[in-house]
PDB file of C-alpha atoms and ligand atoms in Angstrom:
ATOM      1  CA  MET A 426       0.000   0.000   0.000  1.00  0.00           C
ATOM      2  CA  VAL A 427       1.372   3.424  -0.938  1.00  0.00           C
ATOM      3  CA  LEU A 428       0.052   6.941  -0.346  1.00  0.00           C
ATOM      4  CA  ARG A 429      -0.317   8.752  -3.673  1.00  0.00           C
ATOM      5  CA  ILE A 430       0.438  12.462  -3.458  1.00  0.00           C
ATOM      6  CA  ALA A 431      -0.176  15.040  -6.210  1.00  0.00           C
ATOM      7  CA  ILE A 432       2.109  18.066  -6.337  1.00  0.00           C
ATOM      8  CA  GLN A 433       2.651  20.829  -8.895  1.00  0.00           C
ATOM      9  CA  LYS A 434       4.866  19.710 -11.775  1.00  0.00           C
ATOM     10  CA  SER A 435       6.503  23.088 -12.313  1.00  0.00           C
ATOM     11  CA  GLY A 436       5.753  26.561 -11.063  1.00  0.00           C
ATOM     12  CA  ARG A 437       5.728  28.436  -7.804  1.00  0.00           C
ATOM     13  CA  LEU A 438       4.753  25.504  -5.560  1.00  0.00           C
ATOM     14  CA  ASN A 439       6.948  22.782  -7.038  1.00  0.00           C
ATOM     15  CA  GLU A 440      10.212  23.575  -5.318  1.00  0.00           C
ATOM     16  CA  ASP A 441       8.736  24.152  -1.850  1.00  0.00           C
ATOM     17  CA  SER A 442       6.593  21.021  -2.157  1.00  0.00           C
ATOM     18  CA  MET A 443       9.641  18.883  -2.986  1.00  0.00           C
ATOM     19  CA  LYS A 444      11.610  20.601  -0.243  1.00  0.00           C
ATOM     20  CA  LEU A 445       8.944  19.887   2.367  1.00  0.00           C
ATOM     21  CA  LEU A 446       8.882  16.190   1.477  1.00  0.00           C
ATOM     22  CA  LYS A 447      12.665  16.136   1.690  1.00  0.00           C
ATOM     23  CA  GLU A 448      12.593  17.868   5.091  1.00  0.00           C
ATOM     24  CA  CYS A 449      10.181  15.141   6.181  1.00  0.00           C
ATOM     25  CA  GLY A 450      12.998  12.701   5.473  1.00  0.00           C
ATOM     26  CA  ILE A 451      11.430  11.362   2.292  1.00  0.00           C
ATOM     27  CA  ASP A 452      13.900  10.691  -0.527  1.00  0.00           C
ATOM     28  CA  ILE A 453      12.417  11.279  -3.946  1.00  0.00           C
ATOM     29  CA  ALA A 454      14.364  10.895  -7.159  1.00  0.00           C
ATOM     30  CA  ASN A 455      13.835  14.222  -8.920  1.00  0.00           C
ATOM     31  CA  GLY A 456      13.727  12.822 -12.443  1.00  0.00           C
ATOM     32  CA  VAL A 457      13.405  15.482 -15.106  1.00  0.00           C
ATOM     33  CA  ASN A 458      10.158  15.241 -17.055  1.00  0.00           C
ATOM     34  CA  LYS A 459       8.911  12.412 -14.919  1.00  0.00           C
ATOM     35  CA  LEU A 460       5.168  12.429 -14.306  1.00  0.00           C
ATOM     36  CA  ARG A 461       5.388  10.081 -11.388  1.00  0.00           C
ATOM     37  CA  THR A 462       8.001   8.751  -9.051  1.00  0.00           C
ATOM     38  CA  GLU A 463       8.332   6.766  -5.840  1.00  0.00           C
ATOM     39  CA  ALA A 464      10.229   7.440  -2.649  1.00  0.00           C
ATOM     40  CA  SER A 465      12.945   5.031  -1.670  1.00  0.00           C
ATOM     41  CA  ASN A 466      12.334   5.192   2.085  1.00  0.00           C
ATOM     42  CA  PHE A 467       8.612   5.904   2.606  1.00  0.00           C
ATOM     43  CA  PRO A 468       5.574   4.240   1.015  1.00  0.00           C
ATOM     44  CA  ILE A 469       4.656   7.265  -1.059  1.00  0.00           C
ATOM     45  CA  GLU A 470       4.218   7.803  -4.796  1.00  0.00           C
ATOM     46  CA  VAL A 471       4.407  11.341  -6.204  1.00  0.00           C
ATOM     47  CA  TYR A 472       2.366  12.539  -9.193  1.00  0.00           C
ATOM     48  CA  PHE A 473       3.466  15.763 -10.875  1.00  0.00           C
ATOM     49  CA  LEU A 474       0.477  17.735 -12.205  1.00  0.00           C
ATOM     50  CA  ARG A 475      -0.815  21.185 -13.183  1.00  0.00           C
ATOM     51  CA  ASP A 476      -1.890  22.781  -9.921  1.00  0.00           C
ATOM     52  CA  ASP A 477      -5.414  23.384 -11.262  1.00  0.00           C
ATOM     53  CA  ASP A 478      -5.928  19.641 -11.755  1.00  0.00           C
ATOM     54  CA  ILE A 479      -4.899  18.567  -8.257  1.00  0.00           C
ATOM     55  CA  PRO A 480      -8.300  18.947  -6.474  1.00  0.00           C
ATOM     56  CA  GLN A 481     -10.028  16.913  -9.195  1.00  0.00           C
ATOM     57  CA  TYR A 482      -7.464  14.107  -8.993  1.00  0.00           C
ATOM     58  CA  VAL A 483      -7.949  13.941  -5.234  1.00  0.00           C
ATOM     59  CA  GLU A 484     -11.763  14.038  -5.478  1.00  0.00           C
ATOM     60  CA  ASP A 485     -11.592  11.227  -8.055  1.00  0.00           C
ATOM     61  CA  GLU A 486      -9.288   9.238  -5.750  1.00  0.00           C
ATOM     62  CA  VAL A 487      -6.628   9.015  -8.434  1.00  0.00           C
ATOM     63  CA  ALA A 488      -4.410  10.664  -5.835  1.00  0.00           C
ATOM     64  CA  ASP A 489      -4.973  10.273  -2.079  1.00  0.00           C
ATOM     65  CA  ILE A 490      -3.586  13.649  -1.046  1.00  0.00           C
ATOM     66  CA  GLY A 491      -2.189  16.782  -2.667  1.00  0.00           C
ATOM     67  CA  PHE A 492      -0.275  19.988  -1.997  1.00  0.00           C
ATOM     68  CA  VAL A 493      -2.056  22.953  -3.614  1.00  0.00           C
ATOM     69  CA  GLY A 494      -2.911  26.616  -3.033  1.00  0.00           C
ATOM     70  CA  GLU A 495      -6.067  27.383  -1.055  1.00  0.00           C
ATOM     71  CA  ASN A 496      -7.015  29.724  -3.904  1.00  0.00           C
ATOM     72  CA  VAL A 497      -7.211  26.730  -6.254  1.00  0.00           C
ATOM     73  CA  VAL A 498      -9.044  24.581  -3.672  1.00  0.00           C
ATOM     74  CA  TYR A 499     -11.806  27.180  -3.174  1.00  0.00           C
ATOM     75  CA  GLU A 500     -12.093  28.033  -6.877  1.00  0.00           C
ATOM     76  CA  LYS A 501     -12.415  24.410  -7.980  1.00  0.00           C
ATOM     77  CA  ASN A 502     -14.791  23.577  -5.118  1.00  0.00           C
ATOM     78  CA  LYS A 503     -14.222  19.810  -5.300  1.00  0.00           C
ATOM     79  CA  LYS A 504     -15.141  17.278  -2.631  1.00  0.00           C
ATOM     80  CA  VAL A 505     -11.809  17.225  -0.810  1.00  0.00           C
ATOM     81  CA  GLU A 506     -10.788  17.975   2.763  1.00  0.00           C
ATOM     82  CA  VAL A 507      -8.247  20.635   3.730  1.00  0.00           C
ATOM     83  CA  VAL A 508      -6.068  19.001   6.386  1.00  0.00           C
ATOM     84  CA  GLU A 509      -3.102  21.282   7.081  1.00  0.00           C
ATOM     85  CA  GLN A 510      -1.662  24.651   6.091  1.00  0.00           C
ATOM     86  CA  LEU A 511       1.888  24.228   4.803  1.00  0.00           C
ATOM     87  CA  GLY A 512       3.341  27.700   5.324  1.00  0.00           C
ATOM     88  CA  PHE A 513       4.579  28.351   1.778  1.00  0.00           C
ATOM     89  CA  GLY A 514       3.024  29.743  -1.410  1.00  0.00           C
ATOM     90  CA  LYS A 515       1.619  32.648   0.560  1.00  0.00           C
ATOM     91  CA  CYS A 516      -0.286  35.252  -1.422  1.00  0.00           C
ATOM     92  CA  ARG A 517      -3.637  37.012  -1.458  1.00  0.00           C
ATOM     93  CA  LEU A 518      -6.415  37.197  -3.991  1.00  0.00           C
ATOM     94  CA  SER A 519      -7.168  40.889  -4.296  1.00  0.00           C
ATOM     95  CA  ILE A 520      -9.260  43.341  -6.223  1.00  0.00           C
ATOM     96  CA  ALA A 521      -7.340  46.148  -7.916  1.00  0.00           C
ATOM     97  CA  VAL A 522      -8.374  49.206  -9.864  1.00  0.00           C
ATOM     98  CA  SER A 523      -6.516  51.874 -11.802  1.00  0.00           C
ATOM     99  CA  ARG A 524      -4.286  53.960  -9.542  1.00  0.00           C
ATOM    100  CA  ASN A 525      -6.128  57.116 -10.651  1.00  0.00           C
ATOM    101  CA  GLU A 526      -9.567  55.930  -9.540  1.00  0.00           C
ATOM    102  CA  VAL A 527     -11.138  57.298  -6.389  1.00  0.00           C
ATOM    103  CA  TYR A 528     -12.069  54.148  -4.468  1.00  0.00           C
ATOM    104  CA  ASN A 529     -13.772  54.405  -1.087  1.00  0.00           C
ATOM    105  CA  ASP A 530     -15.442  51.021  -0.585  1.00  0.00           C
ATOM    106  CA  VAL A 531     -16.849  47.990  -2.412  1.00  0.00           C
ATOM    107  CA  SER A 532     -19.891  49.956  -3.580  1.00  0.00           C
ATOM    108  CA  TYR A 533     -17.513  51.399  -6.198  1.00  0.00           C
ATOM    109  CA  LEU A 534     -17.747  48.009  -7.929  1.00  0.00           C
ATOM    110  CA  HIS A 535     -21.532  48.164  -8.356  1.00  0.00           C
ATOM    111  CA  GLY A 536     -22.338  47.792 -12.061  1.00  0.00           C
ATOM    112  CA  LYS A 537     -18.644  47.505 -12.904  1.00  0.00           C
ATOM    113  CA  ARG A 538     -16.913  44.758 -14.839  1.00  0.00           C
ATOM    114  CA  ILE A 539     -14.238  42.714 -13.024  1.00  0.00           C
ATOM    115  CA  ALA A 540     -11.771  40.578 -15.000  1.00  0.00           C
ATOM    116  CA  THR A 541     -10.446  37.496 -13.207  1.00  0.00           C
ATOM    117  CA  THR A 542      -9.282  33.919 -13.504  1.00  0.00           C
ATOM    118  CA  TYR A 543     -11.158  33.211 -10.232  1.00  0.00           C
ATOM    119  CA  PRO A 544     -14.842  33.675 -11.163  1.00  0.00           C
ATOM    120  CA  VAL A 545     -16.235  31.339  -8.493  1.00  0.00           C
ATOM    121  CA  ILE A 546     -14.465  33.014  -5.558  1.00  0.00           C
ATOM    122  CA  VAL A 547     -15.109  36.537  -6.876  1.00  0.00           C
ATOM    123  CA  ARG A 548     -18.809  35.898  -7.481  1.00  0.00           C
ATOM    124  CA  LYS A 549     -19.222  34.573  -3.943  1.00  0.00           C
ATOM    125  CA  PHE A 550     -17.390  37.582  -2.502  1.00  0.00           C
ATOM    126  CA  MET A 551     -19.586  40.025  -4.447  1.00  0.00           C
ATOM    127  CA  GLU A 552     -22.731  38.228  -3.277  1.00  0.00           C
ATOM    128  CA  GLU A 553     -21.565  38.400   0.337  1.00  0.00           C
ATOM    129  CA  GLN A 554     -20.828  42.114  -0.069  1.00  0.00           C
ATOM    130  CA  GLY A 555     -24.200  42.693  -1.756  1.00  0.00           C
ATOM    131  CA  VAL A 556     -22.505  44.184  -4.805  1.00  0.00           C
ATOM    132  CA  ASP A 557     -23.901  43.581  -8.259  1.00  0.00           C
ATOM    133  CA  ALA A 558     -20.819  43.436 -10.500  1.00  0.00           C
ATOM    134  CA  GLU A 559     -20.209  41.731 -13.816  1.00  0.00           C
ATOM    135  CA  ILE A 560     -17.625  38.954 -13.519  1.00  0.00           C
ATOM    136  CA  HIS A 561     -15.619  38.575 -16.702  1.00  0.00           C
ATOM    137  CA  GLU A 562     -13.599  35.356 -16.751  1.00  0.00           C
ATOM    138  CA  ILE A 563     -10.310  35.406 -18.625  1.00  0.00           C
ATOM    139  CA  SER A 564      -7.530  32.827 -18.591  1.00  0.00           C
ATOM    140  CA  GLY A 565      -4.471  35.008 -18.030  1.00  0.00           C
ATOM    141  CA  SER A 566      -2.736  38.417 -18.232  1.00  0.00           C
ATOM    142  CA  VAL A 567      -5.479  39.776 -16.011  1.00  0.00           C
ATOM    143  CA  GLU A 568      -3.469  42.833 -14.971  1.00  0.00           C
ATOM    144  CA  ILE A 569      -3.640  44.431 -18.422  1.00  0.00           C
ATOM    145  CA  ALA A 570      -7.457  44.316 -18.569  1.00  0.00           C
ATOM    146  CA  PRO A 571      -8.137  47.810 -17.142  1.00  0.00           C
ATOM    147  CA  GLY A 572      -5.465  49.431 -19.336  1.00  0.00           C
ATOM    148  CA  ILE A 573      -6.996  48.070 -22.541  1.00  0.00           C
ATOM    149  CA  GLY A 574     -10.563  48.875 -21.554  1.00  0.00           C
ATOM    150  CA  LEU A 575     -11.640  45.276 -21.001  1.00  0.00           C
ATOM    151  CA  ALA A 576     -12.674  45.798 -17.381  1.00  0.00           C
ATOM    152  CA  HIS A 577     -12.892  48.464 -14.652  1.00  0.00           C
ATOM    153  CA  ALA A 578     -11.266  46.260 -12.063  1.00  0.00           C
ATOM    154  CA  ILE A 579      -9.419  42.971 -11.750  1.00  0.00           C
ATOM    155  CA  CYS A 580      -9.183  40.245  -9.150  1.00  0.00           C
ATOM    156  CA  ASP A 581      -5.858  38.410  -9.168  1.00  0.00           C
ATOM    157  CA  LEU A 582      -3.199  36.886  -6.929  1.00  0.00           C
ATOM    158  CA  VAL A 583      -0.755  39.320  -5.374  1.00  0.00           C
ATOM    159  CA  SER A 584       2.408  38.681  -3.407  1.00  0.00           C
ATOM    160  CA  SER A 585       4.894  41.564  -3.577  1.00  0.00           C
ATOM    161  CA  GLY A 586       2.476  43.900  -5.369  1.00  0.00           C
ATOM    162  CA  SER A 587       5.014  44.804  -8.055  1.00  0.00           C
ATOM    163  CA  THR A 588       2.925  43.394 -10.934  1.00  0.00           C
ATOM    164  CA  LEU A 589       0.005  45.630  -9.958  1.00  0.00           C
ATOM    165  CA  PHE A 590       2.317  48.592  -9.544  1.00  0.00           C
ATOM    166  CA  MET A 591       3.957  48.093 -12.928  1.00  0.00           C
ATOM    167  CA  ASN A 592       0.535  48.027 -14.557  1.00  0.00           C
ATOM    168  CA  GLY A 593      -0.685  51.232 -12.949  1.00  0.00           C
ATOM    169  CA  LEU A 594      -3.066  49.459 -10.576  1.00  0.00           C
ATOM    170  CA  LYS A 595      -3.725  49.688  -6.839  1.00  0.00           C
ATOM    171  CA  GLU A 596      -4.961  46.976  -4.488  1.00  0.00           C
ATOM    172  CA  VAL A 597      -8.305  47.908  -2.905  1.00  0.00           C
ATOM    173  CA  GLU A 598      -9.846  44.742  -1.394  1.00  0.00           C
ATOM    174  CA  THR A 599      -8.464  41.432  -0.133  1.00  0.00           C
ATOM    175  CA  VAL A 600     -10.856  38.661  -1.132  1.00  0.00           C
ATOM    176  CA  LEU A 601      -8.852  35.698   0.180  1.00  0.00           C
ATOM    177  CA  LYS A 602      -5.571  35.097   1.973  1.00  0.00           C
ATOM    178  CA  SER A 603      -3.976  31.969   0.621  1.00  0.00           C
ATOM    179  CA  GLN A 604      -1.133  29.536   1.157  1.00  0.00           C
ATOM    180  CA  ALA A 605      -0.343  25.987   0.109  1.00  0.00           C
ATOM    181  CA  VAL A 606      -2.378  23.359   1.972  1.00  0.00           C
ATOM    182  CA  LEU A 607      -2.502  19.595   2.210  1.00  0.00           C
ATOM    183  CA  ILE A 608      -5.793  18.246   0.899  1.00  0.00           C
ATOM    184  CA  LYS A 609      -7.044  14.696   1.160  1.00  0.00           C
ATOM    185  CA  SER A 610      -9.684  12.478  -0.345  1.00  0.00           C
ATOM    186  CA  SER A 611     -12.744  11.916   1.869  1.00  0.00           C
ATOM    187  CA  HIS A 612     -12.453   8.186   1.226  1.00  0.00           C
ATOM    188  CA  LEU A 613      -9.039   7.191   2.549  1.00  0.00           C
ATOM    189  CA  ASN A 614      -8.935   3.643   3.858  1.00  0.00           C
ATOM    190  CA  GLU A 615      -7.515   2.976   7.308  1.00  0.00           C
ATOM    191  CA  GLU A 616      -4.073   2.030   6.098  1.00  0.00           C
ATOM    192  CA  LYS A 617      -3.706   5.149   3.949  1.00  0.00           C
ATOM    193  CA  GLN A 618      -4.990   7.321   6.777  1.00  0.00           C
ATOM    194  CA  ARG A 619      -2.285   5.818   8.978  1.00  0.00           C
ATOM    195  CA  LEU A 620       0.366   6.706   6.369  1.00  0.00           C
ATOM    196  CA  LEU A 621      -1.060  10.222   6.140  1.00  0.00           C
ATOM    197  CA  ASP A 622      -0.945  10.553   9.941  1.00  0.00           C
ATOM    198  CA  LYS A 623       2.715   9.551   9.833  1.00  0.00           C
ATOM    199  CA  LEU A 624       3.432  12.138   7.126  1.00  0.00           C
ATOM    200  CA  LEU A 625       1.447  14.816   8.988  1.00  0.00           C
ATOM    201  CA  PHE A 626       3.375  14.125  12.170  1.00  0.00           C
ATOM    202  CA  ARG A 627       6.586  14.870  10.268  1.00  0.00           C
ATOM    203  CA  ILE A 628       5.146  17.933   8.504  1.00  0.00           C
ATOM    204  CA  LYS A 629       4.093  19.413  11.833  1.00  0.00           C
ATOM    205  CA  ALA A 630       7.577  18.784  13.255  1.00  0.00           C
ATOM    206  CA  VAL A 631       9.159  20.524  10.243  1.00  0.00           C
ATOM    207  CA  LYS A 632       6.777  23.481  10.655  1.00  0.00           C
ATOM    208  CA  ARG A 633       7.526  23.722  14.386  1.00  0.00           C
ATOM    209  CA  SER A 634      11.261  23.741  13.727  1.00  0.00           C
ATOM    210  CA  LYS A 635      10.799  26.825  11.551  1.00  0.00           C
ATOM    211  CA  ASN A 636       8.880  28.905  14.081  1.00  0.00           C
TER     212      ASN A 636
HETATM  213  O1  PRT B1753       1.289  25.319 -14.716  1.00  0.00           O
HETATM  214  P1  PRT B1753       0.404  25.395 -13.532  1.00  0.00           P
HETATM  215  O2  PRT B1753      -1.054  25.529 -13.880  1.00  0.00           O
HETATM  216  O3  PRT B1753       0.667  24.278 -12.566  1.00  0.00           O
HETATM  217  O4  PRT B1753       0.860  26.719 -12.743  1.00  0.00           O
HETATM  218  P2  PRT B1753       0.203  28.187 -12.701  1.00  0.00           P
HETATM  219  O5  PRT B1753       0.925  29.027 -13.694  1.00  0.00           O
HETATM  220  O6  PRT B1753      -1.275  28.119 -12.749  1.00  0.00           O
HETATM  221  O7  PRT B1753       0.537  28.616 -11.225  1.00  0.00           O
HETATM  222  P3  PRT B1753       1.817  29.323 -10.558  1.00  0.00           P
HETATM  223  O8  PRT B1753       2.974  28.388 -10.557  1.00  0.00           O
HETATM  224  O9  PRT B1753       2.001  30.700 -11.077  1.00  0.00           O
HETATM  225  O10 PRT B1753       1.227  29.483  -9.075  1.00  0.00           O
HETATM  226  C1  PRT B1753       0.908  28.362  -8.308  1.00  0.00           C
HETATM  227  C2  PRT B1753       0.354  28.835  -6.975  1.00  0.00           C
HETATM  228  O11 PRT B1753       1.313  29.636  -6.291  1.00  0.00           O
HETATM  229  C3  PRT B1753      -0.870  29.726  -7.036  1.00  0.00           C
HETATM  230  O12 PRT B1753      -2.072  29.015  -7.255  1.00  0.00           O
HETATM  231  C4  PRT B1753      -0.834  30.384  -5.648  1.00  0.00           C
HETATM  232  O13 PRT B1753      -1.419  29.507  -4.679  1.00  0.00           O
HETATM  233  C5  PRT B1753       0.656  30.496  -5.361  1.00  0.00           C
HETATM  234  N1  PRT B1753       1.182  31.874  -5.516  1.00  0.00           N
HETATM  235  C6  PRT B1753       1.840  32.565  -4.558  1.00  0.00           C
HETATM  236  C7  PRT B1753       1.117  32.677  -6.599  1.00  0.00           C
HETATM  237  C8  PRT B1753       1.733  33.888  -6.274  1.00  0.00           C
HETATM  238  N2  PRT B1753       2.188  33.796  -4.995  1.00  0.00           N
HETATM  239  C9  PRT B1753       1.820  34.948  -7.256  1.00  0.00           C
HETATM  240  N3  PRT B1753       2.363  36.027  -6.971  1.00  0.00           N
HETATM  241  N4  PRT B1753       0.594  32.492  -7.838  1.00  0.00           N
HETATM  242  C10 PRT B1753       0.692  33.473  -8.746  1.00  0.00           C
HETATM  243  N5  PRT B1753       1.275  34.690  -8.521  1.00  0.00           N
HETATM  244  C11 PRT B1753       1.319  35.640  -9.678  1.00  0.00           C
HETATM  245  C12 PRT B1753       0.054  36.497  -9.826  1.00  0.00           C
HETATM  246  O14 PRT B1753      -0.946  35.806 -10.554  1.00  0.00           O
HETATM  247  C13 PRT B1753       0.579  37.720 -10.574  1.00  0.00           C
HETATM  248  O15 PRT B1753       0.667  37.482 -11.952  1.00  0.00           O
HETATM  249  O16 PRT B1753       2.376  36.561  -9.552  1.00  0.00           O
HETATM  250  C14 PRT B1753       1.968  37.857 -10.016  1.00  0.00           C
HETATM  251  C15 PRT B1753       1.918  38.807  -8.861  1.00  0.00           C
HETATM  252  O17 PRT B1753       3.094  38.737  -8.106  1.00  0.00           O
HETATM  253  P4  PRT B1753       3.687  40.079  -7.422  1.00  0.00           P
HETATM  254  O18 PRT B1753       4.822  39.588  -6.592  1.00  0.00           O
HETATM  255  O19 PRT B1753       4.131  40.965  -8.548  1.00  0.00           O
HETATM  256  O20 PRT B1753       2.585  40.679  -6.593  1.00  0.00           O
HETATM  257 ZN1   ZN B1754      -2.374  26.594 -12.805  1.00  0.00          ZN
END
């Protein structure tokens, strides 16, 4: 019996995900272009995937657990359980408008068009705020939308803020604070749950050692 874990193949979470497993004492051959690999000293098999696909793989029980951003978990809204925050991949999903706009509160967004790659989260936020805005889903380069007249506002991930700044935008609302989390399938058998508990014990020890 092995625990199958899905992590990001390449991108912002890949390195920290591999590093965390390593710090847990798990030796994984880092084969280039490999889609899957096994550890030599822990019953775990690693699948390398696009981050967006990880919640679906876990819901479908193709993977037992995964490391993925909370932003992706809440956007995809799959039947998975968030087990533990991992302390890396920290960012926030924020609304930004042109630096020249006078923005006092969310009512500014009433009747406005917001470009985002996170339509599910943004729609929910607008409903909670009682703001009737038009959500315009695009698949990337969100930050240029206001400049080209595609939208009045955007909702995108921010970490340092330099992307917003370089595009003449200012951050006006935080919709979600996010970091990488461990998610699990709701249908783990007892043996897999025991392996997960063992992994979690080590993850918590690694986290404690960093505080
Ligand atoms: O190929 P794949 O689909 O797997 O990767 P991806 O391109 O969709 O994702 P990737 O690697 O960019 O991000 C993976 C995860 O990292 C995200 O889902 C977040 O949970 C987390 N994360 C943390 C970030 C950022 N910080 C971040 N700053 N993801 C994206 N950004 C982008 C943001 O979209 C914007 O374009 O960085 C830019 C802003 O950064 P600053 O520093 O200029 O504010
Ligand atoms: Zn992605």
